[in-house]
JSON list of C-alpha atoms in Angstrom, two decimals:
[
{"chain": "A", "resi": 13, "resn": "MET", "atom": "CA", "xyz": [50.43, -28.14, -56.77]},
{"chain": "A", "resi": 14, "resn": "PRO", "atom": "CA", "xyz": [54.25, -27.85, -57.05]},
{"chain": "A", "resi": 15, "resn": "VAL", "atom": "CA", "xyz": [55.78, -27.93, -60.52]},
{"chain": "A", "resi": 16, "resn": "ARG", "atom": "CA", "xyz": [59.34, -28.75, -61.55]},
{"chain": "A", "resi": 17, "resn": "TRP", "atom": "CA", "xyz": [60.54, -26.47, -64.27]},
{"chain": "A", "resi": 18, "resn": "LEU", "atom": "CA", "xyz": [63.72, -25.08, -65.37]},
{"chain": "A", "resi": 19, "resn": "ALA", "atom": "CA", "xyz": [64.50, -21.86, -67.42]},
{"chain": "A", "resi": 20, "resn": "VAL", "atom": "CA", "xyz": [67.90, -21.83, -69.05]},
{"chain": "A", "resi": 21, "resn": "PRO", "atom": "CA", "xyz": [69.46, -18.47, -69.98]},
{"chain": "A", "resi": 22, "resn": "PRO", "atom": "CA", "xyz": [70.36, -18.10, -73.67]},
{"chain": "A", "resi": 23, "resn": "ASN", "atom": "CA", "xyz": [74.32, -18.19, -72.85]},
{"chain": "A", "resi": 24, "resn": "ASP", "atom": "CA", "xyz": [73.62, -21.63, -71.07]},
{"chain": "A", "resi": 25, "resn": "LEU", "atom": "CA", "xyz": [72.03, -23.33, -74.03]},
{"chain": "A", "resi": 26, "resn": "GLY", "atom": "CA", "xyz": [73.83, -26.54, -74.78]},
{"chain": "A", "resi": 27, "resn": "ARG", "atom": "CA", "xyz": [75.58, -26.72, -71.30]},
{"chain": "A", "resi": 28, "resn": "LYS", "atom": "CA", "xyz": [74.49, -29.31, -68.83]},
{"chain": "A", "resi": 29, "resn": "VAL", "atom": "CA", "xyz": [72.42, -27.68, -66.18]},
{"chain": "A", "resi": 30, "resn": "ARG", "atom": "CA", "xyz": [71.40, -29.28, -62.84]},
{"chain": "A", "resi": 31, "resn": "PHE", "atom": "CA", "xyz": [68.16, -28.58, -61.23]},
{"chain": "A", "resi": 32, "resn": "SER", "atom": "CA", "xyz": [66.91, -30.03, -57.98]},
{"chain": "A", "resi": 33, "resn": "GLY", "atom": "CA", "xyz": [64.18, -28.03, -56.40]},
{"chain": "A", "resi": 34, "resn": "THR", "atom": "CA", "xyz": [60.38, -27.30, -56.50]},
{"chain": "A", "resi": 35, "resn": "LEU", "atom": "CA", "xyz": [59.03, -24.06, -57.49]},
{"chain": "A", "resi": 36, "resn": "ARG", "atom": "CA", "xyz": [55.37, -23.03, -57.21]},
{"chain": "A", "resi": 37, "resn": "ARG", "atom": "CA", "xyz": [53.76, -21.21, -60.03]},
{"chain": "A", "resi": 38, "resn": "VAL", "atom": "CA", "xyz": [52.55, -17.67, -59.15]},
{"chain": "A", "resi": 39, "resn": "ASP", "atom": "CA", "xyz": [50.16, -15.32, -60.87]},
{"chain": "A", "resi": 40, "resn": "HIS", "atom": "CA", "xyz": [52.34, -13.66, -63.44]},
{"chain": "A", "resi": 41, "resn": "LYS", "atom": "CA", "xyz": [51.19, -10.15, -62.44]},
{"chain": "A", "resi": 42, "resn": "GLN", "atom": "CA", "xyz": [51.45, -10.86, -58.83]},
{"chain": "A", "resi": 43, "resn": "GLY", "atom": "CA", "xyz": [54.96, -12.43, -59.13]},
{"chain": "A", "resi": 44, "resn": "ASN", "atom": "CA", "xyz": [56.27, -9.59, -61.10]},
{"chain": "A", "resi": 45, "resn": "ARG", "atom": "CA", "xyz": [54.53, -6.92, -58.69]},
{"chain": "A", "resi": 46, "resn": "ARG", "atom": "CA", "xyz": [56.67, -8.58, -55.86]},
{"chain": "A", "resi": 47, "resn": "VAL", "atom": "CA", "xyz": [59.75, -8.74, -57.84]},
{"chain": "A", "resi": 48, "resn": "GLY", "atom": "CA", "xyz": [59.18, -5.07, -58.97]},
{"chain": "A", "resi": 49, "resn": "VAL", "atom": "CA", "xyz": [58.98, -3.99, -55.34]},
{"chain": "A", "resi": 50, "resn": "ARG", "atom": "CA", "xyz": [62.17, -5.73, -54.36]},
{"chain": "A", "resi": 51, "resn": "HIS", "atom": "CA", "xyz": [63.93, -4.23, -57.54]},
{"chain": "A", "resi": 52, "resn": "ARG", "atom": "CA", "xyz": [62.73, -0.89, -56.30]},
{"chain": "A", "resi": 53, "resn": "LEU", "atom": "CA", "xyz": [64.08, -1.15, -52.83]},
{"chain": "A", "resi": 54, "resn": "ILE", "atom": "CA", "xyz": [67.31, -2.50, -54.19]},
{"chain": "A", "resi": 55, "resn": "GLY", "atom": "CA", "xyz": [67.55, 0.38, -56.57]},
{"chain": "A", "resi": 56, "resn": "MET", "atom": "CA", "xyz": [66.77, 2.91, -53.77]},
{"chain": "A", "resi": 57, "resn": "ALA", "atom": "CA", "xyz": [69.74, 1.36, -51.66]},
{"chain": "A", "resi": 58, "resn": "ALA", "atom": "CA", "xyz": [71.99, 1.47, -54.81]},
{"chain": "A", "resi": 59, "resn": "ARG", "atom": "CA", "xyz": [71.12, 5.15, -55.50]},
{"chain": "A", "resi": 60, "resn": "LEU", "atom": "CA", "xyz": [71.93, 5.93, -51.83]},
{"chain": "A", "resi": 61, "resn": "VAL", "atom": "CA", "xyz": [75.32, 4.41, -52.25]},
{"chain": "A", "resi": 62, "resn": "TRP", "atom": "CA", "xyz": [75.96, 5.99, -55.57]},
{"chain": "A", "resi": 63, "resn": "ARG", "atom": "CA", "xyz": [75.37, 9.40, -53.86]},
{"chain": "A", "resi": 64, "resn": "ILE", "atom": "CA", "xyz": [78.12, 8.65, -51.43]},
{"chain": "A", "resi": 65, "resn": "ALA", "atom": "CA", "xyz": [80.60, 6.84, -53.63]},
{"chain": "A", "resi": 66, "resn": "LYS", "atom": "CA", "xyz": [79.73, 8.76, -57.08]},
{"chain": "A", "resi": 67, "resn": "PRO", "atom": "CA", "xyz": [81.04, 5.65, -59.14]},
{"chain": "A", "resi": 68, "resn": "ARG", "atom": "CA", "xyz": [81.78, 5.99, -62.93]},
{"chain": "A", "resi": 69, "resn": "THR", "atom": "CA", "xyz": [79.76, 3.56, -64.85]},
{"chain": "A", "resi": 70, "resn": "ILE", "atom": "CA", "xyz": [79.46, 2.58, -68.59]},
{"chain": "A", "resi": 71, "resn": "GLY", "atom": "CA", "xyz": [76.14, 1.52, -70.05]},
{"chain": "A", "resi": 72, "resn": "VAL", "atom": "CA", "xyz": [74.78, 0.47, -73.44]},
{"chain": "A", "resi": 73, "resn": "ARG", "atom": "CA", "xyz": [71.45, 0.73, -74.99]},
{"chain": "A", "resi": 74, "resn": "ALA", "atom": "CA", "xyz": [70.12, -0.16, -78.61]},
{"chain": "A", "resi": 75, "resn": "VAL", "atom": "CA", "xyz": [67.85, 1.48, -81.10]},
{"chain": "A", "resi": 76, "resn": "LEU", "atom": "CA", "xyz": [66.93, -2.20, -81.92]},
{"chain": "A", "resi": 77, "resn": "LEU", "atom": "CA", "xyz": [65.07, -2.31, -85.32]},
{"chain": "A", "resi": 78, "resn": "ASP", "atom": "CA", "xyz": [63.03, -5.39, -86.63]},
{"chain": "A", "resi": 79, "resn": "ARG", "atom": "CA", "xyz": [62.81, -6.17, -90.38]},
{"chain": "A", "resi": 80, "resn": "VAL", "atom": "CA", "xyz": [59.95, -3.60, -90.91]},
{"chain": "A", "resi": 81, "resn": "GLY", "atom": "CA", "xyz": [61.62, -0.80, -89.03]},
{"chain": "A", "resi": 82, "resn": "ARG", "atom": "CA", "xyz": [59.73, -0.99, -85.56]},
{"chain": "A", "resi": 83, "resn": "VAL", "atom": "CA", "xyz": [61.86, -0.13, -82.62]},
{"chain": "A", "resi": 84, "resn": "ALA", "atom": "CA", "xyz": [61.94, -2.47, -79.45]},
{"chain": "A", "resi": 85, "resn": "LEU", "atom": "CA", "xyz": [61.28, -0.78, -76.17]},
{"chain": "A", "resi": 86, "resn": "VAL", "atom": "CA", "xyz": [61.15, -2.39, -72.68]},
{"chain": "A", "resi": 87, "resn": "ARG", "atom": "CA", "xyz": [59.39, -1.40, -69.64]},
{"chain": "A", "resi": 88, "resn": "HIS", "atom": "CA", "xyz": [61.22, -2.57, -66.27]},
{"chain": "A", "resi": 89, "resn": "THR", "atom": "CA", "xyz": [59.53, -4.00, -63.21]},
{"chain": "A", "resi": 90, "resn": "TYR", "atom": "CA", "xyz": [61.19, -1.26, -61.22]},
{"chain": "A", "resi": 91, "resn": "ALA", "atom": "CA", "xyz": [60.46, 1.79, -63.40]},
{"chain": "A", "resi": 92, "resn": "ASP", "atom": "CA", "xyz": [57.33, 3.39, -64.89]},
{"chain": "A", "resi": 93, "resn": "HIS", "atom": "CA", "xyz": [58.67, 4.44, -68.51]},
{"chain": "A", "resi": 94, "resn": "TRP", "atom": "CA", "xyz": [59.52, 2.80, -71.71]},
{"chain": "A", "resi": 95, "resn": "TYR", "atom": "CA", "xyz": [63.21, 2.52, -72.55]},
{"chain": "A", "resi": 96, "resn": "LEU", "atom": "CA", "xyz": [65.67, 1.32, -75.13]},
{"chain": "A", "resi": 97, "resn": "PRO", "atom": "CA", "xyz": [66.87, -2.20, -74.22]},
{"chain": "A", "resi": 98, "resn": "GLY", "atom": "CA", "xyz": [70.31, -2.29, -72.55]},
{"chain": "A", "resi": 99, "resn": "GLY", "atom": "CA", "xyz": [72.32, -2.14, -69.37]},
{"chain": "A", "resi": 100, "resn": "GLY", "atom": "CA", "xyz": [75.72, -2.00, -67.71]},
{"chain": "A", "resi": 101, "resn": "VAL", "atom": "CA", "xyz": [78.94, -3.11, -68.93]},
{"chain": "A", "resi": 102, "resn": "LYS", "atom": "CA", "xyz": [80.64, -5.77, -66.77]},
{"chain": "A", "resi": 103, "resn": "LYS", "atom": "CA", "xyz": [84.36, -5.54, -65.89]},
{"chain": "A", "resi": 104, "resn": "GLY", "atom": "CA", "xyz": [86.41, -7.01, -68.50]},
{"chain": "A", "resi": 105, "resn": "GLU", "atom": "CA", "xyz": [83.58, -6.98, -70.87]},
{"chain": "A", "resi": 106, "resn": "SER", "atom": "CA", "xyz": [83.79, -5.01, -74.24]},
{"chain": "A", "resi": 107, "resn": "ILE", "atom": "CA", "xyz": [81.10, -2.54, -74.93]},
{"chain": "A", "resi": 108, "resn": "ALA", "atom": "CA", "xyz": [79.77, -4.57, -77.98]},
{"chain": "A", "resi": 109, "resn": "ALA", "atom": "CA", "xyz": [79.83, -7.87, -76.02]},
{"chain": "A", "resi": 110, "resn": "ALA", "atom": "CA", "xyz": [77.82, -6.06, -73.32]},
{"chain": "A", "resi": 111, "resn": "LEU", "atom": "CA", "xyz": [75.27, -4.93, -75.75]},
{"chain": "A", "resi": 112, "resn": "LEU", "atom": "CA", "xyz": [74.71, -8.33, -77.24]},
{"chain": "A", "resi": 113, "resn": "ARG", "atom": "CA", "xyz": [74.43, -9.80, -73.88]},
{"chain": "A", "resi": 114, "resn": "GLU", "atom": "CA", "xyz": [71.86, -7.33, -72.65]},
{"chain": "A", "resi": 115, "resn": "LEU", "atom": "CA", "xyz": [69.86, -7.81, -75.81]},
{"chain": "A", "resi": 116, "resn": "ALA", "atom": "CA", "xyz": [69.79, -11.60, -75.25]},
{"chain": "A", "resi": 117, "resn": "GLU", "atom": "CA", "xyz": [69.10, -10.99, -71.50]},
{"chain": "A", "resi": 118, "resn": "GLU", "atom": "CA", "xyz": [66.23, -8.50, -71.92]},
{"chain": "A", "resi": 119, "resn": "VAL", "atom": "CA", "xyz": [64.54, -9.41, -75.18]},
{"chain": "A", "resi": 120, "resn": "ALA", "atom": "CA", "xyz": [65.93, -12.86, -76.22]},
{"chain": "A", "resi": 121, "resn": "ILE", "atom": "CA", "xyz": [67.40, -11.43, -79.41]},
{"chain": "A", "resi": 122, "resn": "ALA", "atom": "CA", "xyz": [70.40, -13.56, -80.49]},
{"chain": "A", "resi": 123, "resn": "ASP", "atom": "CA", "xyz": [70.86, -12.46, -84.03]},
{"chain": "A", "resi": 124, "resn": "ALA", "atom": "CA", "xyz": [71.52, -8.82, -83.43]},
{"chain": "A", "resi": 125, "resn": "VAL", "atom": "CA", "xyz": [73.85, -7.18, -86.09]},
{"chain": "A", "resi": 126, "resn": "ILE", "atom": "CA", "xyz": [75.40, -3.78, -84.81]},
{"chain": "A", "resi": 127, "resn": "GLU", "atom": "CA", "xyz": [74.98, -1.18, -87.64]},
{"chain": "A", "resi": 128, "resn": "ARG", "atom": "CA", "xyz": [76.69, 1.93, -86.08]},
{"chain": "A", "resi": 129, "resn": "VAL", "atom": "CA", "xyz": [77.27, 3.92, -82.97]},
{"chain": "A", "resi": 130, "resn": "LEU", "atom": "CA", "xyz": [74.39, 6.60, -82.59]},
{"chain": "A", "resi": 131, "resn": "GLY", "atom": "CA", "xyz": [76.28, 8.40, -79.94]},
{"chain": "A", "resi": 132, "resn": "VAL", "atom": "CA", "xyz": [77.88, 8.60, -76.52]},
{"chain": "A", "resi": 133, "resn": "TYR", "atom": "CA", "xyz": [76.02, 10.40, -73.77]},
{"chain": "A", "resi": 134, "resn": "HIS", "atom": "CA", "xyz": [76.81, 11.52, -70.17]},
{"chain": "A", "resi": 135, "resn": "SER", "atom": "CA", "xyz": [74.47, 11.38, -67.32]},
{"chain": "A", "resi": 136, "resn": "ARG", "atom": "CA", "xyz": [75.07, 12.49, -63.56]},
{"chain": "A", "resi": 137, "resn": "GLY", "atom": "CA", "xyz": [71.59, 11.13, -62.68]},
{"chain": "A", "resi": 138, "resn": "GLU", "atom": "CA", "xyz": [71.05, 8.86, -59.52]},
{"chain": "A", "resi": 139, "resn": "GLY", "atom": "CA", "xyz": [74.45, 10.06, -58.09]},
{"chain": "A", "resi": 140, "resn": "LYS", "atom": "CA", "xyz": [76.42, 8.22, -60.93]},
{"chain": "A", "resi": 141, "resn": "ASP", "atom": "CA", "xyz": [78.89, 9.59, -63.49]},
{"chain": "A", "resi": 142, "resn": "ASP", "atom": "CA", "xyz": [77.39, 7.57, -66.24]},
{"chain": "A", "resi": 143, "resn": "HIS", "atom": "CA", "xyz": [78.70, 7.22, -69.88]},
{"chain": "A", "resi": 144, "resn": "ILE", "atom": "CA", "xyz": [76.00, 5.60, -72.16]},
{"chain": "A", "resi": 145, "resn": "VAL", "atom": "CA", "xyz": [76.94, 4.23, -75.62]},
{"chain": "A", "resi": 146, "resn": "ILE", "atom": "CA", "xyz": [73.82, 4.03, -77.88]},
{"chain": "A", "resi": 147, "resn": "PHE", "atom": "CA", "xyz": [73.96, 1.56, -80.99]},
{"chain": "A", "resi": 148, "resn": "VAL", "atom": "CA", "xyz": [71.91, 1.25, -83.90]},
{"chain": "A", "resi": 149, "resn": "VAL", "atom": "CA", "xyz": [71.15, -2.48, -84.05]},
{"chain": "A", "resi": 150, "resn": "ARG", "atom": "CA", "xyz": [69.14, -4.66, -86.69]},
{"chain": "A", "resi": 151, "resn": "THR", "atom": "CA", "xyz": [67.58, -8.11, -86.21]},
{"chain": "A", "resi": 152, "resn": "GLY", "atom": "CA", "xyz": [65.79, -10.43, -88.37]},
{"chain": "A", "resi": 153, "resn": "ALA", "atom": "CA", "xyz": [63.42, -11.18, -85.63]},
{"chain": "A", "resi": 154, "resn": "ARG", "atom": "CA", "xyz": [59.78, -11.06, -86.51]},
{"chain": "A", "resi": 155, "resn": "GLY", "atom": "CA", "xyz": [56.55, -11.32, -84.47]},
{"chain": "A", "resi": 156, "resn": "VAL", "atom": "CA", "xyz": [56.22, -10.71, -80.74]},
{"chain": "A", "resi": 157, "resn": "LEU", "atom": "CA", "xyz": [59.28, -9.65, -78.80]},
{"chain": "A", "resi": 158, "resn": "ALA", "atom": "CA", "xyz": [59.98, -11.82, -75.95]},
{"chain": "A", "resi": 159, "resn": "ARG", "atom": "CA", "xyz": [60.77, -10.92, -72.58]},
{"chain": "A", "resi": 160, "resn": "ALA", "atom": "CA", "xyz": [63.87, -12.87, -71.54]},
{"chain": "A", "resi": 161, "resn": "ASP", "atom": "CA", "xyz": [64.28, -11.89, -68.00]},
{"chain": "A", "resi": 162, "resn": "LEU", "atom": "CA", "xyz": [60.89, -11.80, -66.29]},
{"chain": "A", "resi": 163, "resn": "ARG", "atom": "CA", "xyz": [62.30, -10.63, -63.08]},
{"chain": "A", "resi": 164, "resn": "GLU", "atom": "CA", "xyz": [63.59, -7.29, -64.69]},
{"chain": "A", "resi": 165, "resn": "ILE", "atom": "CA", "xyz": [61.42, -6.87, -67.73]},
{"chain": "A", "resi": 166, "resn": "GLU", "atom": "CA", "xyz": [57.72, -6.13, -67.26]},
{"chain": "A", "resi": 167, "resn": "GLN", "atom": "CA", "xyz": [56.89, -5.77, -70.81]},
{"chain": "A", "resi": 168, "resn": "ALA", "atom": "CA", "xyz": [58.62, -5.53, -74.13]},
{"chain": "A", "resi": 169, "resn": "GLY", "atom": "CA", "xyz": [57.35, -4.73, -77.68]},
{"chain": "A", "resi": 170, "resn": "TRP", "atom": "CA", "xyz": [57.97, -3.51, -81.17]},
{"chain": "A", "resi": 171, "resn": "PHE", "atom": "CA", "xyz": [56.64, -0.04, -81.79]},
{"chain": "A", "resi": 172, "resn": "PRO", "atom": "CA", "xyz": [56.46, 2.05, -85.02]},
{"chain": "A", "resi": 173, "resn": "LEU", "atom": "CA", "xyz": [59.01, 5.05, -84.81]},
{"chain": "A", "resi": 174, "resn": "GLY", "atom": "CA", "xyz": [56.06, 7.51, -85.19]},
{"chain": "A", "resi": 175, "resn": "ASP", "atom": "CA", "xyz": [53.81, 5.82, -82.60]},
{"chain": "A", "resi": 176, "resn": "LEU", "atom": "CA", "xyz": [55.77, 5.36, -79.24]},
{"chain": "A", "resi": 177, "resn": "PRO", "atom": "CA", "xyz": [53.93, 4.79, -76.04]},
{"chain": "A", "resi": 178, "resn": "GLU", "atom": "CA", "xyz": [52.87, 7.82, -74.24]},
{"chain": "A", "resi": 179, "resn": "THR", "atom": "CA", "xyz": [55.08, 6.79, -71.08]},
{"chain": "A", "resi": 180, "resn": "THR", "atom": "CA", "xyz": [58.29, 6.43, -73.25]},
{"chain": "A", "resi": 181, "resn": "SER", "atom": "CA", "xyz": [61.18, 8.00, -71.28]},
{"chain": "A", "resi": 182, "resn": "PRO", "atom": "CA", "xyz": [62.12, 11.55, -72.62]},
{"chain": "A", "resi": 183, "resn": "ALA", "atom": "CA", "xyz": [65.83, 10.49, -73.15]},
{"chain": "A", "resi": 184, "resn": "THR", "atom": "CA", "xyz": [64.63, 7.44, -75.25]},
{"chain": "A", "resi": 185, "resn": "ARG", "atom": "CA", "xyz": [62.43, 9.78, -77.34]},
{"chain": "A", "resi": 186, "resn": "ARG", "atom": "CA", "xyz": [65.49, 12.08, -77.84]},
{"chain": "A", "resi": 187, "resn": "ARG", "atom": "CA", "xyz": [67.65, 9.07, -79.07]},
{"chain": "A", "resi": 188, "resn": "ILE", "atom": "CA", "xyz": [65.00, 7.82, -81.36]},
{"chain": "A", "resi": 189, "resn": "VAL", "atom": "CA", "xyz": [64.61, 11.43, -83.14]},
{"chain": "A", "resi": 190, "resn": "GLU", "atom": "CA", "xyz": [68.32, 11.52, -83.38]},
{"chain": "A", "resi": 191, "resn": "TYR", "atom": "CA", "xyz": [68.14, 8.21, -85.21]},
{"chain": "A", "resi": 192, "resn": "GLN", "atom": "CA", "xyz": [65.43, 9.49, -87.62]},
{"chain": "A", "resi": 193, "resn": "GLN", "atom": "CA", "xyz": [67.27, 12.36, -88.45]},
{"chain": "A", "resi": 194, "resn": "GLY", "atom": "CA", "xyz": [70.54, 10.59, -89.11]},
{"chain": "A", "resi": 195, "resn": "ALA", "atom": "CA", "xyz": [72.31, 12.41, -86.68]},
{"chain": "A", "resi": 196, "resn": "THR", "atom": "CA", "xyz": [75.14, 11.32, -84.34]},
{"chain": "A", "resi": 197, "resn": "GLY", "atom": "CA", "xyz": [74.62, 12.47, -80.75]},
{"chain": "A", "resi": 198, "resn": "THR", "atom": "CA", "xyz": [76.80, 13.41, -77.90]},
{"chain": "A", "resi": 199, "resn": "GLY", "atom": "CA", "xyz": [76.48, 15.45, -74.63]},
{"chain": "A", "resi": 200, "resn": "ALA", "atom": "CA", "xyz": [74.03, 15.16, -72.00]},
{"chain": "A", "resi": 201, "resn": "TRP", "atom": "CA", "xyz": [71.67, 12.07, -71.69]}
]
């Protein structure tokens, strides 16, 4: 049976939003699988373009910690590992604003407080010349971590620093170790 529904992004709360359409509910796992395949295909096309154009990009990620010191990790619909939440900086956007936007988009965190910069890293993966700024961020959030963007985020969760999922990406593990050691990192991603 068709269902009328509307999901309002956090930045649009309080604004008038119009919706005229009918959407069908889909099995959550099946819907994410379809979206994941689409994201993977788009990602493959993007990587091909990046190998040719070799763009310089700037990204942000957060070692996002809750009240009890657990770290937030996300697993994307188009990737197999757990990562620190974050994403790309848009044209005309400050690095700090990009980080706060990404946290709202990926894990619905609106009360993030940036504590410090953990480091600035460089990656030439996927054909890009990518610079990634990692921030240490605190939130007063408690309970289950929400997935704000169901098209991009397959899972999101809080994890004790010493008990990360087995499929946590190697770079994410290195950033968490640097945080635990009180280090400030630079160099290769």
